[in-house]
PDB file of C-alpha atoms and ligand atoms in Angstrom:
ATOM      1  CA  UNK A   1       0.000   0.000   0.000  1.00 91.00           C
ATOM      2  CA  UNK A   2       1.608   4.061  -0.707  1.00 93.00           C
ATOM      3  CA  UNK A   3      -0.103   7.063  -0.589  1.00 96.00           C
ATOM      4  CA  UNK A   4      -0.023   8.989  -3.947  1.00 98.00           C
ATOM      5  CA  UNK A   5       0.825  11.593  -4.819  1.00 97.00           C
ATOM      6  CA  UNK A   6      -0.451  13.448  -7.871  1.00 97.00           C
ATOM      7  CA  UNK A   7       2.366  14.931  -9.844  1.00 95.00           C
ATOM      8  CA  UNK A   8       0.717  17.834 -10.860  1.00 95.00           C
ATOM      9  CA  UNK A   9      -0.450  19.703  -7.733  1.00 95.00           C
ATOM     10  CA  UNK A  10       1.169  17.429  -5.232  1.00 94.00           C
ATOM     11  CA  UNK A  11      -1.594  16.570  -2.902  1.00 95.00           C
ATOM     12  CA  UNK A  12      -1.066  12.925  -1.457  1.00 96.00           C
ATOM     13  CA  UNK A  13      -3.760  10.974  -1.147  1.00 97.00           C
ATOM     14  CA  UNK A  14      -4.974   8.255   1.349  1.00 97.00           C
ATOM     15  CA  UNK A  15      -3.215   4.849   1.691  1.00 96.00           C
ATOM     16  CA  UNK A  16      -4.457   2.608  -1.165  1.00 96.00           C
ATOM     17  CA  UNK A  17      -3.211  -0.432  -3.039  1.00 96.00           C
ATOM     18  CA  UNK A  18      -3.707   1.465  -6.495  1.00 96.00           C
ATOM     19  CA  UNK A  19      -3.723   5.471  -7.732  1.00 96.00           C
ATOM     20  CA  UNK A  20      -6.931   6.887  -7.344  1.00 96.00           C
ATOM     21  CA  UNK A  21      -8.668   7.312 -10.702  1.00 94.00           C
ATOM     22  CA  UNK A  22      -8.404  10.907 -10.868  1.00 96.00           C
ATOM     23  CA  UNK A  23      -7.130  13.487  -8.416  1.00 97.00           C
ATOM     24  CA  UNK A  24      -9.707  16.073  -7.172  1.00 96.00           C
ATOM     25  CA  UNK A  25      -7.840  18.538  -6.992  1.00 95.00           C
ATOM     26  CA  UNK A  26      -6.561  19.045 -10.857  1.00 96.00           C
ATOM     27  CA  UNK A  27     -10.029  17.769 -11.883  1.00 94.00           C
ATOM     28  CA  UNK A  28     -11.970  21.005 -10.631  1.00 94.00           C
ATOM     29  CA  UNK A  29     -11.972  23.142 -13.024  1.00 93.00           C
ATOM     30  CA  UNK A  30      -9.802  26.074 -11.881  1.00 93.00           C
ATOM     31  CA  UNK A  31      -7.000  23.623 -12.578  1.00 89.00           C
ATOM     32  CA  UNK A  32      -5.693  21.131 -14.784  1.00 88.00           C
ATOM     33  CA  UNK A  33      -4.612  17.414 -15.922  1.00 89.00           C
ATOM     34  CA  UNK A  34      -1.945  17.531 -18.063  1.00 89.00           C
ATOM     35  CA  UNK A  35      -2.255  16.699 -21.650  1.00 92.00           C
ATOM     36  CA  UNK A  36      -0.238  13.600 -21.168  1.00 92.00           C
ATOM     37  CA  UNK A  37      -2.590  12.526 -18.407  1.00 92.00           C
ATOM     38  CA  UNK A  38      -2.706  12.233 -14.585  1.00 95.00           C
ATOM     39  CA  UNK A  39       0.366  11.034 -13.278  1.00 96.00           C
ATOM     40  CA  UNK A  40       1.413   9.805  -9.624  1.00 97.00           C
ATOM     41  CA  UNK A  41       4.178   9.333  -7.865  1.00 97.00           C
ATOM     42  CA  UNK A  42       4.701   7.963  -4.087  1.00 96.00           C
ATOM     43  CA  UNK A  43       7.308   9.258  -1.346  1.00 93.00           C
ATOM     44  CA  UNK A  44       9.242   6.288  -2.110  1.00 95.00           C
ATOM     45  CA  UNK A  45       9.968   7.000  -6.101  1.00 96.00           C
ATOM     46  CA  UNK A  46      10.191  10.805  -4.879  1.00 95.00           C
ATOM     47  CA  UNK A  47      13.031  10.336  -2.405  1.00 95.00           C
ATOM     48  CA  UNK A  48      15.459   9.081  -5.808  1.00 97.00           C
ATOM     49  CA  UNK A  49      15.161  12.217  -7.386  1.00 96.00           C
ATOM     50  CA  UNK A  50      14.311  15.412  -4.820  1.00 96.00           C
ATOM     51  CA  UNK A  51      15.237  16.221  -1.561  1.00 96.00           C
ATOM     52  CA  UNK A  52      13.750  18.395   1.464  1.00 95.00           C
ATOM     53  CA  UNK A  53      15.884  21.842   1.454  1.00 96.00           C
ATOM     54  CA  UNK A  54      15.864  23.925   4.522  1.00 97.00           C
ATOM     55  CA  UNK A  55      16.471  27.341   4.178  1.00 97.00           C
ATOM     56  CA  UNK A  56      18.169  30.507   6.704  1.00 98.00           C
ATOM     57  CA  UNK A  57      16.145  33.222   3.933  1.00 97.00           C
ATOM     58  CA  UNK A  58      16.558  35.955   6.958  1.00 98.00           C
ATOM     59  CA  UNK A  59      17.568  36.235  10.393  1.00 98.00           C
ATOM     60  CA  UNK A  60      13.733  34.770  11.472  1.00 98.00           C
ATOM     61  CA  UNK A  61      12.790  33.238   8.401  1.00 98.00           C
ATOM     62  CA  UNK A  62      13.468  29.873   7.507  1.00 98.00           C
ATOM     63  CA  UNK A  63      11.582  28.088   4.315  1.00 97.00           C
ATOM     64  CA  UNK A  64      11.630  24.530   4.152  1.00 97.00           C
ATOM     65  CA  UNK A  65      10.612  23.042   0.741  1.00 96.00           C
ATOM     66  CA  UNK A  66      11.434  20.227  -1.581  1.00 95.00           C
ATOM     67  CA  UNK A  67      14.348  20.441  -4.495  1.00 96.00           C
ATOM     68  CA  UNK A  68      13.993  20.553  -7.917  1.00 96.00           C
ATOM     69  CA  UNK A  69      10.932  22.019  -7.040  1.00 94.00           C
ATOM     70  CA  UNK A  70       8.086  19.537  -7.514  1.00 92.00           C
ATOM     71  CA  UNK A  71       4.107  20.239  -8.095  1.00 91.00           C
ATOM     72  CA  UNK A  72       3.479  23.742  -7.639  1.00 92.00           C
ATOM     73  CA  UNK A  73       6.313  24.501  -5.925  1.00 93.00           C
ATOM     74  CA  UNK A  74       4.613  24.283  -2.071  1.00 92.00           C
ATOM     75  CA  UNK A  75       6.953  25.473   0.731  1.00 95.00           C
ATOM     76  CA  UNK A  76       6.275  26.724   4.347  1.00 97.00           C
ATOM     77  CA  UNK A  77       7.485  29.540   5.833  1.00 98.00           C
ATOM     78  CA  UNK A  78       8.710  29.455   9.430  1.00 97.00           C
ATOM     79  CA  UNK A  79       8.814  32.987  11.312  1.00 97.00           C
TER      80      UNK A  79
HETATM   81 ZN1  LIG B   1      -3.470  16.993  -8.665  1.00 51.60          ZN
END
């Protein structure tokens, strides 16, 4: 069992045996599937090829984030 993760957007998804058919998320219709089609990854295949990068931006201000920058680019600010 993994929890995907739509390549895309980058929400993960509950534990399943399979991808979910679609992800709701790029479905609605402010976003988007790709014209090659919905895609998914797990933490697992993800781990190969980025890593989590923790940043010093400012004294205060650290950003932690994944790298190359993967889905929309999601990173959270600590102050
Ligand atoms: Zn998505």
């Amino acid at each position: 069992m993994s929890n995907f993760i739509c390549m895309t957007c980058g929400t993960q998804y509950a534990e399943s045996q399979q991808p979910p058919a679609i992800c709701e998320i790029c479905e609605e219709e402010r976003q988007y599937v790709k014209a090659t089609g919905q895609q998914w990854t797990t933490h697992e295949r993800l781990r190969l090829t980025n890593r989590n990068s923790i940043r010093f931006e400012e004294p205060g201000l650290i950003s932690i984030g994944v790298e190359p920058q993967f889905g929309i680019g999601q990173r959270a600010l600590f102050v």
